[in-house]
């Protein structure tokens, strides 16, 4: 998906510009199963954004982004499509729930905080990019400073440096000729000739220390350095809008009053090196440039995913103001249609930020939104409910599928998981069945099913490896079913059988494998699925 490589931002941009909508959909297919209409809509919106950037400025300013409303039940991929799209474009991305906002004047979050949070996200993104660019130089500078702490300059070297500085000052200022200028030169020569081999000896010692440090032999040595005092006095200035403006620090207003205070601290060499790296990174990074770049990126390529917009759909009735519905819609409207928001980093325009709204719309419909807001979301796509086949694909196809995650987790214990095809089909069938009979939570149901299936294996995995017995017919241990894990009221599995742990020869050595089949999945899940009252709480 997003290919984050240090120092190749330009290459990423070129590659993205060359991607057609069809190729963007193909990239999204690697992470989200199905939902072709939604992927197609966001791909077109992304391509239009790239097209706009190639137009003359006077025309580009007139072209507004085509905001999207995604309609579909939870767990069908709405948020994942937007998140993967943002990673693909390396754009500032923010996911917010519309239900957390309230109308101005009430206790709750101000809608302008959306833009403020998006700017903070962009600043962190740009800062991380700059850190990668300056990482090598910061480490080199930190290493030199650390060596200065481990091997301070000799008094002769310091005296020579001070004398040389005095000589330079005399030459620059041009003091009176009656001043004994030659005596200064004589002192300098005396300082440097007392021990002619000293600089070379110290340089060799420094290089030896450098080698020992790089090999980790000095990590436990204690050094003392000047560290910034973290207990700086802070004051909050609360604005009219409430806590959203309570981010002004008095030391930002009066920088001379609260200068950077430092104190002597003792720490290990390894800790001191990390601290010095962070200090050098702070010196090398121009935060003003980072802020300007971040604001430009927000204005040109920011993406806001506005979830649960159906929760604020509706009109006010005759029972007083509804602070979570039409009032919130009217507050969101200026942000979506384009306005300028004042942040602590400066003014930010929202004219070209792409807004992707989403909601289940079970008890409301997009036409229940106020007309002005409807007009700002011209593209509407409906996401389909997931089928058994979709669940099977979700378990196996995406790059970070649940099956791949589970296999990777247990491989850290020295245990390899293998799922037979019929086991995956059974898990998908159970997820689909529970979604049909209870609340439909889409692919999130698979997380619960998977955890239920792997419950005993995850619990017993360390003991299985630690207490493994000599192989008998290839079996070195067994995953014993535990009645403790069965919830109260659940039917106990009939003919419960332990799951064998196999040992087999592979290239490079032996591996220990747990093979999960259909019967084991049924043993772990079927009893709960049949009891609908219980499945409402468990699954």
One Martini backbone bead per residue (centre of mass of N, CA, C, O) as a GRO file, in nm:
protein
  539
    1UNK     BB    1   0.086   0.042  -0.030
    2UNK     BB    2   0.239   0.232   0.150
    3UNK     BB    3   0.567   0.367   0.068
    4UNK     BB    4   0.810   0.403   0.317
    5UNK     BB    5   1.085   0.597   0.215
    6UNK     BB    6   1.370   0.740   0.269
    7UNK     BB    7   1.409   1.012   0.052
    8UNK     BB    8   1.135   0.936  -0.164
    9UNK     BB    9   0.896   1.140  -0.208
   10UNK     BB   10   0.917   1.201  -0.513
   11UNK     BB   11   0.877   0.911  -0.612
   12UNK     BB   12   0.596   0.877  -0.492
   13UNK     BB   13   0.457   1.104  -0.649
   14UNK     BB   14   0.510   0.994  -0.928
   15UNK     BB   15   0.371   0.720  -0.891
   16UNK     BB   16   0.089   0.839  -0.823
   17UNK     BB   17   0.041   0.997  -1.088
   18UNK     BB   18   0.051   0.719  -1.263
   19UNK     BB   19  -0.208   0.633  -1.134
   20UNK     BB   20  -0.487   0.480  -1.191
   21UNK     BB   21  -0.794   0.404  -1.087
   22UNK     BB   22  -0.751   0.101  -1.130
   23UNK     BB   23  -0.485   0.087  -0.957
   24UNK     BB   24  -0.608   0.189  -0.696
   25UNK     BB   25  -0.807  -0.043  -0.662
   26UNK     BB   26  -0.590  -0.265  -0.655
   27UNK     BB   27  -0.462  -0.165  -0.392
   28UNK     BB   28  -0.722  -0.188  -0.214
   29UNK     BB   29  -0.757  -0.502  -0.258
   30UNK     BB   30  -0.522  -0.581  -0.051
   31UNK     BB   31  -0.728  -0.486   0.210
   32UNK     BB   32  -1.013  -0.490   0.058
   33UNK     BB   33  -1.312  -0.657   0.029
   34UNK     BB   34  -1.465  -0.547  -0.217
   35UNK     BB   35  -1.637  -0.265  -0.277
   36UNK     BB   36  -1.618  -0.128  -0.570
   37UNK     BB   37  -1.778   0.140  -0.563
   38UNK     BB   38  -1.611   0.279  -0.340
   39UNK     BB   39  -1.333   0.256  -0.473
   40UNK     BB   40  -1.408   0.410  -0.728
   41UNK     BB   41  -1.480   0.681  -0.596
   42UNK     BB   42  -1.201   0.739  -0.455
   43UNK     BB   43  -1.030   0.720  -0.712
   44UNK     BB   44  -1.158   0.959  -0.858
   45UNK     BB   45  -1.104   1.171  -0.640
   46UNK     BB   46  -0.796   1.141  -0.652
   47UNK     BB   47  -0.757   1.206  -0.954
   48UNK     BB   48  -0.885   1.490  -0.941
   49UNK     BB   49  -0.669   1.606  -0.756
   50UNK     BB   50  -0.437   1.570  -0.957
   51UNK     BB   51  -0.562   1.737  -1.186
   52UNK     BB   52  -0.583   2.010  -1.036
   53UNK     BB   53  -0.266   2.049  -0.995
   54UNK     BB   54  -0.235   2.099  -1.328
   55UNK     BB   55  -0.367   2.360  -1.311
   56UNK     BB   56  -0.436   2.664  -1.309
   57UNK     BB   57  -0.479   2.852  -1.033
   58UNK     BB   58  -0.749   2.999  -1.111
   59UNK     BB   59  -0.895   2.718  -1.167
   60UNK     BB   60  -0.824   2.540  -0.917
   61UNK     BB   61  -0.982   2.717  -0.703
   62UNK     BB   62  -1.277   2.634  -0.830
   63UNK     BB   63  -1.220   2.335  -0.756
   64UNK     BB   64  -1.400   2.107  -0.589
   65UNK     BB   65  -1.442   1.857  -0.394
   66UNK     BB   66  -1.579   1.522  -0.405
   67UNK     BB   67  -1.773   1.428  -0.183
   68UNK     BB   68  -1.848   1.143   0.038
   69UNK     BB   69  -2.099   0.884   0.083
   70UNK     BB   70  -2.118   0.607   0.299
   71UNK     BB   71  -2.333   0.318   0.279
   72UNK     BB   72  -2.330   0.108   0.572
   73UNK     BB   73  -2.251  -0.124   0.763
   74UNK     BB   74  -2.074  -0.236   0.998
   75UNK     BB   75  -1.773  -0.391   0.884
   76UNK     BB   76  -1.740  -0.337   0.543
   77UNK     BB   77  -1.495  -0.090   0.490
   78UNK     BB   78  -1.503   0.221   0.519
   79UNK     BB   79  -1.256   0.303   0.692
   80UNK     BB   80  -1.038   0.138   0.537
   81UNK     BB   81  -1.052   0.286   0.271
   82UNK     BB   82  -0.970   0.567   0.376
   83UNK     BB   83  -0.703   0.487   0.515
   84UNK     BB   84  -0.561   0.360   0.264
   85UNK     BB   85  -0.577   0.613   0.090
   86UNK     BB   86  -0.398   0.792   0.270
   87UNK     BB   87  -0.145   0.610   0.256
   88UNK     BB   88  -0.111   0.613  -0.049
   89UNK     BB   89  -0.085   0.949  -0.049
   90UNK     BB   90   0.038   1.070   0.211
   91UNK     BB   91  -0.197   1.188   0.387
   92UNK     BB   92  -0.375   1.365   0.588
   93UNK     BB   93  -0.550   1.191   0.856
   94UNK     BB   94  -0.899   1.186   0.983
   95UNK     BB   95  -1.093   1.038   1.245
   96UNK     BB   96  -1.441   1.104   1.310
   97UNK     BB   97  -1.720   1.158   1.521
   98UNK     BB   98  -2.015   1.324   1.494
   99UNK     BB   99  -2.132   1.256   1.792
  100UNK     BB  100  -1.910   1.439   1.959
  101UNK     BB  101  -2.063   1.682   1.872
  102UNK     BB  102  -2.166   2.021   1.941
  103UNK     BB  103  -2.316   2.291   1.982
  104UNK     BB  104  -2.264   2.600   2.017
  105UNK     BB  105  -2.262   2.646   2.384
  106UNK     BB  106  -2.191   2.357   2.447
  107UNK     BB  107  -2.090   2.078   2.583
  108UNK     BB  108  -1.811   2.015   2.379
  109UNK     BB  109  -1.703   1.977   2.068
  110UNK     BB  110  -1.556   2.152   1.828
  111UNK     BB  111  -1.548   2.143   1.483
  112UNK     BB  112  -1.265   2.290   1.451
  113UNK     BB  113  -1.096   2.050   1.569
  114UNK     BB  114  -1.054   1.900   1.309
  115UNK     BB  115  -0.836   2.089   1.191
  116UNK     BB  116  -0.641   2.085   1.425
  117UNK     BB  117  -0.587   1.779   1.422
  118UNK     BB  118  -0.488   1.766   1.128
  119UNK     BB  119  -0.242   1.946   1.170
  120UNK     BB  120  -0.102   1.771   1.380
  121UNK     BB  121  -0.071   1.527   1.195
  122UNK     BB  122   0.099   1.669   0.976
  123UNK     BB  123   0.335   1.756   1.152
  124UNK     BB  124   0.420   1.470   1.232
  125UNK     BB  125   0.475   1.370   0.948
  126UNK     BB  126   0.692   1.579   0.864
  127UNK     BB  127   0.880   1.530   1.102
  128UNK     BB  128   0.944   1.233   1.033
  129UNK     BB  129   1.074   1.298   0.761
  130UNK     BB  130   1.301   1.480   0.875
  131UNK     BB  131   1.425   1.269   1.060
  132UNK     BB  132   1.521   1.081   0.833
  133UNK     BB  133   1.710   1.293   0.699
  134UNK     BB  134   1.875   1.358   0.995
  135UNK     BB  135   1.970   1.098   1.137
  136UNK     BB  136   2.273   1.070   1.070
  137UNK     BB  137   2.369   1.349   1.168
  138UNK     BB  138   2.265   1.324   1.458
  139UNK     BB  139   2.441   1.078   1.533
  140UNK     BB  140   2.714   1.207   1.484
  141UNK     BB  141   2.686   1.444   1.681
  142UNK     BB  142   2.625   1.270   1.932
  143UNK     BB  143   2.891   1.114   1.929
  144UNK     BB  144   3.080   1.357   1.970
  145UNK     BB  145   2.957   1.452   2.240
  146UNK     BB  146   3.008   1.187   2.390
  147UNK     BB  147   3.318   1.188   2.359
  148UNK     BB  148   3.357   1.449   2.518
  149UNK     BB  149   3.258   1.319   2.785
  150UNK     BB  150   3.465   1.076   2.792
  151UNK     BB  151   3.693   1.291   2.646
  152UNK     BB  152   3.824   1.543   2.749
  153UNK     BB  153   3.999   1.800   2.694
  154UNK     BB  154   4.294   1.906   2.739
  155UNK     BB  155   4.452   2.170   2.885
  156UNK     BB  156   4.641   2.230   2.646
  157UNK     BB  157   4.422   2.246   2.432
  158UNK     BB  158   4.259   2.470   2.563
  159UNK     BB  159   4.488   2.679   2.577
  160UNK     BB  160   4.543   2.689   2.274
  161UNK     BB  161   4.259   2.779   2.193
  162UNK     BB  162   4.250   3.038   2.361
  163UNK     BB  163   4.503   3.173   2.238
  164UNK     BB  164   4.407   3.167   1.946
  165UNK     BB  165   4.162   3.346   2.000
  166UNK     BB  166   4.318   3.592   2.095
  167UNK     BB  167   4.477   3.635   1.834
  168UNK     BB  168   4.231   3.676   1.656
  169UNK     BB  169   4.123   3.922   1.807
  170UNK     BB  170   4.368   4.106   1.764
  171UNK     BB  171   4.362   4.103   1.451
  172UNK     BB  172   4.072   4.212   1.421
  173UNK     BB  173   4.073   4.476   1.597
  174UNK     BB  174   4.345   4.632   1.629
  175UNK     BB  175   4.555   4.699   1.829
  176UNK     BB  176   4.793   4.842   1.978
  177UNK     BB  177   5.140   4.838   1.917
  178UNK     BB  178   5.242   4.844   2.224
  179UNK     BB  179   5.147   4.576   2.237
  180UNK     BB  180   5.268   4.249   2.312
  181UNK     BB  181   5.228   4.056   2.054
  182UNK     BB  182   5.462   3.840   2.057
  183UNK     BB  183   5.387   3.709   2.330
  184UNK     BB  184   5.141   3.558   2.227
  185UNK     BB  185   5.291   3.373   2.031
  186UNK     BB  186   5.470   3.242   2.245
  187UNK     BB  187   5.249   3.112   2.412
  188UNK     BB  188   5.139   2.933   2.188
  189UNK     BB  189   5.392   2.771   2.139
  190UNK     BB  190   5.421   2.662   2.426
  191UNK     BB  191   5.149   2.511   2.432
  192UNK     BB  192   5.216   2.323   2.173
  193UNK     BB  193   5.528   2.220   2.264
  194UNK     BB  194   5.518   2.056   2.527
  195UNK     BB  195   5.318   1.826   2.369
  196UNK     BB  196   5.337   1.713   2.057
  197UNK     BB  197   5.178   1.421   2.103
  198UNK     BB  198   4.898   1.476   2.233
  199UNK     BB  199   4.692   1.499   2.001
  200UNK     BB  200   4.748   1.216   1.886
  201UNK     BB  201   4.683   1.055   2.140
  202UNK     BB  202   4.392   1.156   2.175
  203UNK     BB  203   4.288   1.060   1.901
  204UNK     BB  204   4.337   0.760   1.949
  205UNK     BB  205   4.159   0.738   2.200
  206UNK     BB  206   3.899   0.831   2.063
  207UNK     BB  207   3.883   0.598   1.855
  208UNK     BB  208   3.865   0.374   2.064
  209UNK     BB  209   3.604   0.473   2.193
  210UNK     BB  210   3.434   0.462   1.940
  211UNK     BB  211   3.457   0.156   1.898
  212UNK     BB  212   3.343   0.070   2.174
  213UNK     BB  213   3.071   0.209   2.142
  214UNK     BB  214   2.978   0.056   1.878
  215UNK     BB  215   3.008  -0.229   2.042
  216UNK     BB  216   2.881  -0.172   2.350
  217UNK     BB  217   3.108  -0.136   2.594
  218UNK     BB  218   2.978   0.162   2.716
  219UNK     BB  219   2.670   0.150   2.807
  220UNK     BB  220   2.723   0.139   3.143
  221UNK     BB  221   2.841   0.400   3.154
  222UNK     BB  222   2.881   0.699   3.334
  223UNK     BB  223   2.739   1.019   3.268
  224UNK     BB  224   2.760   1.382   3.248
  225UNK     BB  225   2.491   1.614   3.175
  226UNK     BB  226   2.313   1.861   3.016
  227UNK     BB  227   1.973   1.895   3.104
  228UNK     BB  228   1.662   1.952   3.060
  229UNK     BB  229   1.408   2.103   3.227
  230UNK     BB  230   1.080   1.979   3.264
  231UNK     BB  231   0.986   2.194   3.496
  232UNK     BB  232   0.798   2.393   3.346
  233UNK     BB  233   0.613   2.664   3.346
  234UNK     BB  234   0.251   2.654   3.315
  235UNK     BB  235  -0.008   2.816   3.119
  236UNK     BB  236  -0.352   2.878   3.074
  237UNK     BB  237  -0.555   3.002   2.798
  238UNK     BB  238  -0.889   3.059   2.793
  239UNK     BB  239  -1.123   3.063   2.571
  240UNK     BB  240  -1.442   3.105   2.460
  241UNK     BB  241  -1.459   2.801   2.331
  242UNK     BB  242  -1.280   2.674   2.546
  243UNK     BB  243  -1.057   2.404   2.543
  244UNK     BB  244  -0.959   2.440   2.243
  245UNK     BB  245  -0.778   2.716   2.340
  246UNK     BB  246  -0.593   2.557   2.572
  247UNK     BB  247  -0.272   2.602   2.407
  248UNK     BB  248  -0.135   2.840   2.558
  249UNK     BB  249   0.189   2.938   2.632
  250UNK     BB  250   0.365   3.161   2.816
  251UNK     BB  251   0.652   3.097   2.685
  252UNK     BB  252   0.552   3.193   2.398
  253UNK     BB  253   0.508   3.497   2.478
  254UNK     BB  254   0.769   3.481   2.697
  255UNK     BB  255   1.070   3.367   2.615
  256UNK     BB  256   1.267   3.524   2.816
  257UNK     BB  257   1.150   3.423   3.093
  258UNK     BB  258   1.159   3.107   2.979
  259UNK     BB  259   1.423   2.953   2.965
  260UNK     BB  260   1.645   2.704   2.913
  261UNK     BB  261   1.680   2.478   3.160
  262UNK     BB  262   1.964   2.333   3.331
  263UNK     BB  263   2.094   2.011   3.442
  264UNK     BB  264   2.258   1.775   3.611
  265UNK     BB  265   2.302   1.443   3.468
  266UNK     BB  266   2.293   1.096   3.526
  267UNK     BB  267   2.391   0.848   3.277
  268UNK     BB  268   2.394   0.631   3.051
  269UNK     BB  269   2.527   0.603   2.747
  270UNK     BB  270   2.275   0.500   2.599
  271UNK     BB  271   2.090   0.728   2.707
  272UNK     BB  272   2.260   0.972   2.620
  273UNK     BB  273   2.249   0.918   2.318
  274UNK     BB  274   1.942   0.952   2.284
  275UNK     BB  275   1.931   1.239   2.396
  276UNK     BB  276   2.129   1.369   2.190
  277UNK     BB  277   1.968   1.303   1.941
  278UNK     BB  278   1.716   1.471   2.013
  279UNK     BB  279   1.869   1.738   2.024
  280UNK     BB  280   1.980   1.737   1.732
  281UNK     BB  281   1.709   1.719   1.590
  282UNK     BB  282   1.604   1.990   1.702
  283UNK     BB  283   1.831   2.157   1.554
  284UNK     BB  284   1.788   2.051   1.248
  285UNK     BB  285   1.492   2.125   1.273
  286UNK     BB  286   1.255   2.324   1.104
  287UNK     BB  287   0.954   2.408   1.238
  288UNK     BB  288   0.855   2.625   1.044
  289UNK     BB  289   0.873   2.448   0.791
  290UNK     BB  290   0.695   2.221   0.893
  291UNK     BB  291   0.439   2.390   0.929
  292UNK     BB  292   0.408   2.493   0.640
  293UNK     BB  293   0.396   2.215   0.505
  294UNK     BB  294   0.153   2.104   0.662
  295UNK     BB  295  -0.056   2.314   0.576
  296UNK     BB  296  -0.033   2.260   0.273
  297UNK     BB  297  -0.115   1.960   0.292
  298UNK     BB  298  -0.394   2.003   0.410
  299UNK     BB  299  -0.510   2.193   0.183
  300UNK     BB  300  -0.441   1.981  -0.065
  301UNK     BB  301  -0.459   1.658   0.095
  302UNK     BB  302  -0.675   1.633   0.294
  303UNK     BB  303  -0.844   1.382   0.513
  304UNK     BB  304  -1.188   1.330   0.618
  305UNK     BB  305  -1.348   1.104   0.845
  306UNK     BB  306  -1.704   1.099   0.884
  307UNK     BB  307  -1.852   0.940   1.125
  308UNK     BB  308  -2.176   0.890   1.207
  309UNK     BB  309  -2.377   1.083   1.037
  310UNK     BB  310  -2.656   0.947   1.106
  311UNK     BB  311  -2.670   1.061   1.408
  312UNK     BB  312  -2.729   1.373   1.280
  313UNK     BB  313  -2.976   1.293   1.138
  314UNK     BB  314  -3.213   1.549   1.130
  315UNK     BB  315  -3.480   1.724   1.274
  316UNK     BB  316  -3.623   1.962   1.441
  317UNK     BB  317  -3.857   1.988   1.668
  318UNK     BB  318  -4.097   2.071   1.938
  319UNK     BB  319  -3.860   1.991   2.189
  320UNK     BB  320  -3.637   2.158   2.129
  321UNK     BB  321  -3.315   2.158   2.117
  322UNK     BB  322  -3.073   1.969   1.918
  323UNK     BB  323  -2.729   1.931   1.983
  324UNK     BB  324  -2.688   1.651   1.777
  325UNK     BB  325  -2.795   1.769   1.498
  326UNK     BB  326  -2.866   2.035   1.331
  327UNK     BB  327  -2.655   2.208   1.475
  328UNK     BB  328  -2.412   2.036   1.383
  329UNK     BB  329  -2.457   2.060   1.081
  330UNK     BB  330  -2.419   2.374   1.074
  331UNK     BB  331  -2.124   2.359   1.182
  332UNK     BB  332  -2.005   2.170   0.955
  333UNK     BB  333  -2.063   2.318   0.689
  334UNK     BB  334  -1.824   2.526   0.668
  335UNK     BB  335  -1.600   2.313   0.658
  336UNK     BB  336  -1.697   2.168   0.396
  337UNK     BB  337  -1.739   2.429   0.201
  338UNK     BB  338  -1.541   2.647   0.318
  339UNK     BB  339  -1.283   2.773   0.529
  340UNK     BB  340  -1.128   2.958   0.802
  341UNK     BB  341  -0.898   2.838   1.042
  342UNK     BB  342  -0.787   2.898   1.365
  343UNK     BB  343  -0.464   2.832   1.465
  344UNK     BB  344  -0.157   2.809   1.632
  345UNK     BB  345  -0.020   2.801   1.321
  346UNK     BB  346  -0.266   2.929   1.176
  347UNK     BB  347  -0.425   2.960   0.884
  348UNK     BB  348  -0.688   2.736   0.753
  349UNK     BB  349  -0.795   2.590   0.462
  350UNK     BB  350  -1.099   2.388   0.352
  351UNK     BB  351  -1.160   2.381   0.039
  352UNK     BB  352  -0.958   2.099  -0.035
  353UNK     BB  353  -1.085   1.904   0.151
  354UNK     BB  354  -1.155   1.568   0.196
  355UNK     BB  355  -1.482   1.432   0.247
  356UNK     BB  356  -1.574   1.129   0.431
  357UNK     BB  357  -1.874   0.985   0.477
  358UNK     BB  358  -2.048   0.777   0.732
  359UNK     BB  359  -2.320   0.526   0.743
  360UNK     BB  360  -2.589   0.315   0.803
  361UNK     BB  361  -2.890   0.415   0.786
  362UNK     BB  362  -3.136   0.270   0.943
  363UNK     BB  363  -3.319   0.534   1.069
  364UNK     BB  364  -3.200   0.684   0.821
  365UNK     BB  365  -3.125   0.933   0.566
  366UNK     BB  366  -2.962   1.148   0.364
  367UNK     BB  367  -3.227   1.335   0.337
  368UNK     BB  368  -3.213   1.423   0.654
  369UNK     BB  369  -3.033   1.619   0.582
  370UNK     BB  370  -2.944   1.912   0.524
  371UNK     BB  371  -2.936   2.055   0.220
  372UNK     BB  372  -2.654   2.188   0.237
  373UNK     BB  373  -2.504   1.920   0.308
  374UNK     BB  374  -2.589   1.746   0.074
  375UNK     BB  375  -2.451   1.928  -0.150
  376UNK     BB  376  -2.148   1.845  -0.028
  377UNK     BB  377  -2.241   1.528  -0.118
  378UNK     BB  378  -2.253   1.406  -0.435
  379UNK     BB  379  -2.136   1.126  -0.343
  380UNK     BB  380  -2.299   0.799  -0.346
  381UNK     BB  381  -2.241   0.492  -0.164
  382UNK     BB  382  -2.308   0.141  -0.149
  383UNK     BB  383  -2.254  -0.106   0.081
  384UNK     BB  384  -2.219  -0.437   0.109
  385UNK     BB  385  -2.295  -0.714   0.239
  386UNK     BB  386  -2.157  -0.991   0.375
  387UNK     BB  387  -2.046  -1.295   0.279
  388UNK     BB  388  -1.908  -1.598   0.300
  389UNK     BB  389  -1.699  -1.543   0.079
  390UNK     BB  390  -1.594  -1.281   0.202
  391UNK     BB  391  -1.491  -1.402   0.467
  392UNK     BB  392  -1.280  -1.587   0.341
  393UNK     BB  393  -1.116  -1.359   0.208
  394UNK     BB  394  -1.058  -1.196   0.468
  395UNK     BB  395  -0.891  -1.429   0.607
  396UNK     BB  396  -0.662  -1.446   0.347
  397UNK     BB  397  -0.592  -1.202   0.139
  398UNK     BB  398  -0.491  -0.992   0.297
  399UNK     BB  399  -0.191  -0.884   0.418
  400UNK     BB  400  -0.348  -0.848   0.723
  401UNK     BB  401  -0.480  -1.095   0.807
  402UNK     BB  402  -0.597  -1.292   1.055
  403UNK     BB  403  -0.432  -1.541   0.986
  404UNK     BB  404  -0.153  -1.400   0.966
  405UNK     BB  405  -0.153  -1.287   1.251
  406UNK     BB  406  -0.180  -1.555   1.409
  407UNK     BB  407   0.070  -1.693   1.298
  408UNK     BB  408   0.277  -1.479   1.390
  409UNK     BB  409   0.223  -1.490   1.697
  410UNK     BB  410   0.286  -1.808   1.736
  411UNK     BB  411   0.577  -1.807   1.620
  412UNK     BB  412   0.704  -1.678   1.881
  413UNK     BB  413   0.659  -1.979   2.029
  414UNK     BB  414   0.718  -2.212   1.805
  415UNK     BB  415   0.426  -2.207   1.657
  416UNK     BB  416   0.236  -2.352   1.396
  417UNK     BB  417  -0.024  -2.251   1.191
  418UNK     BB  418  -0.301  -2.442   1.041
  419UNK     BB  419  -0.558  -2.399   0.793
  420UNK     BB  420  -0.813  -2.547   0.685
  421UNK     BB  421  -1.050  -2.485   0.454
  422UNK     BB  422  -1.294  -2.592   0.630
  423UNK     BB  423  -1.235  -2.402   0.871
  424UNK     BB  424  -1.284  -2.133   0.726
  425UNK     BB  425  -1.573  -2.196   0.638
  426UNK     BB  426  -1.685  -2.227   0.925
  427UNK     BB  427  -1.619  -1.944   1.028
  428UNK     BB  428  -1.780  -1.791   0.812
  429UNK     BB  429  -2.055  -1.920   0.876
  430UNK     BB  430  -2.075  -1.824   1.167
  431UNK     BB  431  -2.056  -1.521   1.112
  432UNK     BB  432  -2.304  -1.503   0.926
  433UNK     BB  433  -2.513  -1.622   1.121
  434UNK     BB  434  -2.487  -1.415   1.352
  435UNK     BB  435  -2.548  -1.162   1.179
  436UNK     BB  436  -2.840  -1.258   1.107
  437UNK     BB  437  -2.951  -1.304   1.419
  438UNK     BB  438  -2.811  -1.047   1.491
  439UNK     BB  439  -2.594  -0.823   1.482
  440UNK     BB  440  -2.447  -0.641   1.217
  441UNK     BB  441  -2.071  -0.634   1.216
  442UNK     BB  442  -1.936  -0.788   1.012
  443UNK     BB  443  -1.595  -0.848   1.019
  444UNK     BB  444  -1.580  -0.828   1.335
  445UNK     BB  445  -1.680  -1.117   1.390
  446UNK     BB  446  -1.411  -1.263   1.323
  447UNK     BB  447  -1.256  -1.186   1.575
  448UNK     BB  448  -1.428  -1.350   1.771
  449UNK     BB  449  -1.402  -1.624   1.638
  450UNK     BB  450  -1.095  -1.647   1.640
  451UNK     BB  451  -1.055  -1.622   1.948
  452UNK     BB  452  -1.223  -1.873   2.013
  453UNK     BB  453  -1.052  -2.081   1.859
  454UNK     BB  454  -0.761  -1.975   2.000
  455UNK     BB  455  -0.780  -1.988   2.307
  456UNK     BB  456  -0.629  -2.255   2.388
  457UNK     BB  457  -0.373  -2.219   2.222
  458UNK     BB  458  -0.278  -1.949   2.350
  459UNK     BB  459  -0.270  -2.057   2.644
  460UNK     BB  460  -0.082  -2.336   2.583
  461UNK     BB  461   0.173  -2.278   2.407
  462UNK     BB  462   0.416  -2.258   2.607
  463UNK     BB  463   0.368  -2.545   2.732
  464UNK     BB  464   0.393  -2.716   2.475
  465UNK     BB  465   0.696  -2.648   2.432
  466UNK     BB  466   0.817  -2.703   2.716
  467UNK     BB  467   0.647  -3.008   2.739
  468UNK     BB  468   0.762  -3.169   2.524
  469UNK     BB  469   0.754  -3.478   2.371
  470UNK     BB  470   0.828  -3.742   2.230
  471UNK     BB  471   0.761  -3.862   1.936
  472UNK     BB  472   0.429  -3.998   1.839
  473UNK     BB  473   0.348  -4.009   1.533
  474UNK     BB  474   0.437  -3.687   1.541
  475UNK     BB  475   0.347  -3.644   1.844
  476UNK     BB  476   0.417  -3.402   2.125
  477UNK     BB  477   0.118  -3.285   2.170
  478UNK     BB  478  -0.182  -3.138   2.338
  479UNK     BB  479  -0.487  -2.971   2.306
  480UNK     BB  480  -0.675  -2.915   2.574
  481UNK     BB  481  -0.981  -2.907   2.667
  482UNK     BB  482  -1.173  -2.651   2.842
  483UNK     BB  483  -1.441  -2.601   3.063
  484UNK     BB  484  -1.374  -2.316   3.168
  485UNK     BB  485  -1.422  -2.170   2.882
  486UNK     BB  486  -1.710  -2.230   2.927
  487UNK     BB  487  -1.993  -2.089   2.946
  488UNK     BB  488  -2.261  -2.030   3.109
  489UNK     BB  489  -2.502  -2.243   2.944
  490UNK     BB  490  -2.330  -2.406   2.768
  491UNK     BB  491  -2.283  -2.647   2.552
  492UNK     BB  492  -2.119  -2.924   2.559
  493UNK     BB  493  -1.907  -3.086   2.379
  494UNK     BB  494  -1.914  -3.349   2.173
  495UNK     BB  495  -1.658  -3.545   2.153
  496UNK     BB  496  -1.408  -3.431   2.273
  497UNK     BB  497  -1.092  -3.340   2.124
  498UNK     BB  498  -0.775  -3.321   2.096
  499UNK     BB  499  -0.511  -3.127   1.969
  500UNK     BB  500  -0.251  -3.187   1.777
  501UNK     BB  501   0.109  -3.176   1.794
  502UNK     BB  502   0.333  -3.143   1.537
  503UNK     BB  503   0.631  -3.302   1.399
  504UNK     BB  504   0.846  -3.170   1.134
  505UNK     BB  505   1.032  -3.180   0.848
  506UNK     BB  506   1.240  -2.913   0.738
  507UNK     BB  507   1.402  -2.671   0.602
  508UNK     BB  508   1.628  -2.617   0.876
  509UNK     BB  509   1.437  -2.830   1.036
  510UNK     BB  510   1.205  -2.818   1.291
  511UNK     BB  511   0.841  -2.826   1.325
  512UNK     BB  512   0.553  -2.695   1.499
  513UNK     BB  513   0.214  -2.813   1.455
  514UNK     BB  514  -0.120  -2.676   1.413
  515UNK     BB  515  -0.418  -2.833   1.300
  516UNK     BB  516  -0.705  -2.678   1.179
  517UNK     BB  517  -1.033  -2.786   1.183
  518UNK     BB  518  -1.369  -2.820   1.167
  519UNK     BB  519  -1.413  -2.965   1.441
  520UNK     BB  520  -1.271  -2.757   1.620
  521UNK     BB  521  -1.449  -2.519   1.555
  522UNK     BB  522  -1.710  -2.643   1.656
  523UNK     BB  523  -1.619  -2.697   1.946
  524UNK     BB  524  -1.574  -2.379   2.011
  525UNK     BB  525  -1.864  -2.250   1.874
  526UNK     BB  526  -2.139  -2.399   1.836
  527UNK     BB  527  -2.270  -2.378   2.123
  528UNK     BB  528  -2.308  -2.066   2.108
  529UNK     BB  529  -2.467  -2.028   1.844
  530UNK     BB  530  -2.723  -2.193   1.930
  531UNK     BB  531  -2.725  -1.988   2.167
  532UNK     BB  532  -2.866  -1.689   2.129
  533UNK     BB  533  -2.855  -1.556   2.406
  534UNK     BB  534  -2.546  -1.604   2.440
  535UNK     BB  535  -2.439  -1.476   2.167
  536UNK     BB  536  -2.499  -1.180   2.245
  537UNK     BB  537  -2.247  -1.183   2.454
  538UNK     BB  538  -2.012  -1.340   2.302
  539UNK     BB  539  -2.073  -1.273   1.967
   0.00000   0.00000   0.00000
